[in-house]
mmCIF file of C-alpha atoms in Angstrom:
data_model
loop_
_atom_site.group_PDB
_atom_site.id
_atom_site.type_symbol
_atom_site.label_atom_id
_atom_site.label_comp_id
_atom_site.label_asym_id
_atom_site.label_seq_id
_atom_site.Cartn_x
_atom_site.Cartn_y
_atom_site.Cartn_z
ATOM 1 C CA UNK A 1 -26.041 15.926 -7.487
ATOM 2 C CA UNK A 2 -23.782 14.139 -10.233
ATOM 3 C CA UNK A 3 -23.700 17.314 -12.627
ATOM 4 C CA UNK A 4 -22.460 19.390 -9.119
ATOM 5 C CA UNK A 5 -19.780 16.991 -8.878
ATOM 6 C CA UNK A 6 -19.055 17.048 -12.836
ATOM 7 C CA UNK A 7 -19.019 20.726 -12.492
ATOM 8 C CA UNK A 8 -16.719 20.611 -9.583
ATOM 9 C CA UNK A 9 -14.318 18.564 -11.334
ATOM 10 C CA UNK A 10 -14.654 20.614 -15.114
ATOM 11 C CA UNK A 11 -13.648 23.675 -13.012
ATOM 12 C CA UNK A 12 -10.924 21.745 -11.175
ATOM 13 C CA UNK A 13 -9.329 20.215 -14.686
ATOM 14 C CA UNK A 14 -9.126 23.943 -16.302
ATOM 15 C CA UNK A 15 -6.788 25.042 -13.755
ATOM 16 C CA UNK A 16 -4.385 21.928 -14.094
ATOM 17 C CA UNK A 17 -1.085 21.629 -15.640
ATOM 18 C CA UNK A 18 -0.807 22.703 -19.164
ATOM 19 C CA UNK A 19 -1.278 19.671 -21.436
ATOM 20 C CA UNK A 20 2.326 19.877 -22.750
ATOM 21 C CA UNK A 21 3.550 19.699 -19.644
ATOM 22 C CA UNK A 22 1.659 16.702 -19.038
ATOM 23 C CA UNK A 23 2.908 14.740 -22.655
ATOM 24 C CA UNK A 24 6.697 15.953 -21.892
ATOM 25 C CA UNK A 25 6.244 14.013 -18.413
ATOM 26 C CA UNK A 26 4.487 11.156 -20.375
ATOM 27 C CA UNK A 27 7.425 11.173 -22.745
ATOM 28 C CA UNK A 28 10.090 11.741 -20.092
ATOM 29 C CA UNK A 29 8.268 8.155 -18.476
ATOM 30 C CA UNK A 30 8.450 6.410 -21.602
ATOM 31 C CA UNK A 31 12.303 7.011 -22.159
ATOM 32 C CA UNK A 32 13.276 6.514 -18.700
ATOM 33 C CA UNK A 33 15.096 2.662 -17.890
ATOM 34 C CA UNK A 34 13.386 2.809 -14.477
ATOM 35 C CA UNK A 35 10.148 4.914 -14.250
ATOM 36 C CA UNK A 36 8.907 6.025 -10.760
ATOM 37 C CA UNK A 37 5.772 4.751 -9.467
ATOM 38 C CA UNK A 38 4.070 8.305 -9.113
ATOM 39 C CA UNK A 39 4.629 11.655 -10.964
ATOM 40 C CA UNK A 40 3.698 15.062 -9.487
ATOM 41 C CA UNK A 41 2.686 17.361 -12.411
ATOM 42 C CA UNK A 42 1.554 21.008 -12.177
ATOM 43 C CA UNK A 43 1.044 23.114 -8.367
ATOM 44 C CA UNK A 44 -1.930 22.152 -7.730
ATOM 45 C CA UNK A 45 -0.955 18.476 -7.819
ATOM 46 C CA UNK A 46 2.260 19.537 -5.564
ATOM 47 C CA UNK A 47 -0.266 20.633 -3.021
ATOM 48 C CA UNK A 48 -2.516 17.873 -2.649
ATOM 49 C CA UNK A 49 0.746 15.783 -2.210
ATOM 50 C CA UNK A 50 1.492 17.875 0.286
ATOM 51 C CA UNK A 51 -1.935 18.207 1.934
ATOM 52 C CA UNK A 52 -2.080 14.427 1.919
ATOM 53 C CA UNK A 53 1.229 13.772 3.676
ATOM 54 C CA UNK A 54 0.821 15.949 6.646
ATOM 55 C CA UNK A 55 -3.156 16.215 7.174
ATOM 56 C CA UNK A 56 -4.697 13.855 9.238
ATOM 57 C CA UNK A 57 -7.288 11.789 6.901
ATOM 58 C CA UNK A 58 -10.530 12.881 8.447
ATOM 59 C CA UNK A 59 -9.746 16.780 7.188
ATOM 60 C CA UNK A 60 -7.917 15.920 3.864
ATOM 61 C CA UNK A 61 -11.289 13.950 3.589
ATOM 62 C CA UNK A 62 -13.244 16.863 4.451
ATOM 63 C CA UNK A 63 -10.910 19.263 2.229
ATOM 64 C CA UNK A 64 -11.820 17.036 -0.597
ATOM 65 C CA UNK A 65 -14.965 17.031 -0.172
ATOM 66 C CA UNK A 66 -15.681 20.700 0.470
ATOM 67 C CA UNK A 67 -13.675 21.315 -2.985
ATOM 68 C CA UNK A 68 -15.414 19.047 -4.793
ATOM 69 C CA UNK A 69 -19.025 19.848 -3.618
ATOM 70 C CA UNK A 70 -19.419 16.298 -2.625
ATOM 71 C CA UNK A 71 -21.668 17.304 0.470
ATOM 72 C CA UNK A 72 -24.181 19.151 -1.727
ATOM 73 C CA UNK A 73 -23.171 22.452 -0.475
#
């Protein structure tokens, strides 16, 4: 069960936002006077934001699940 779930996530991380897009972010959060609490990198992150705003929690739960393989399916 934890290597599905290791797998799940591997998979997940190779589609993120490319790692220079991540440092630049990193960078721009250094520099700034007055950082924000949460940064939205890459598409897939916009999504989830997205998903998580307007779905109610039981199926952003379930989502999250199903994508992770957290119900050993």
């Amino acid at each position: 069960f934890p290597v599905t779930i290791d797998k799940s996530v591997r998979e997940y991380e190779e589609t993120g936002p490319d790692a220079h897009l991540v440092a630049d972010t990193v960078l721009q959060i250094i520099e700034s006077k007055s950082p924000q609490l949460r940064y939205i990198i890459g598409q897939q992150a916009k999504s989830i934001f997205r998903f998580r705003r307007f779905l109610p929690e039981s199926m952003f739960n379930s989502g999250s699940r199903r994508t992770f393989k957290l119900d050993g399916k």
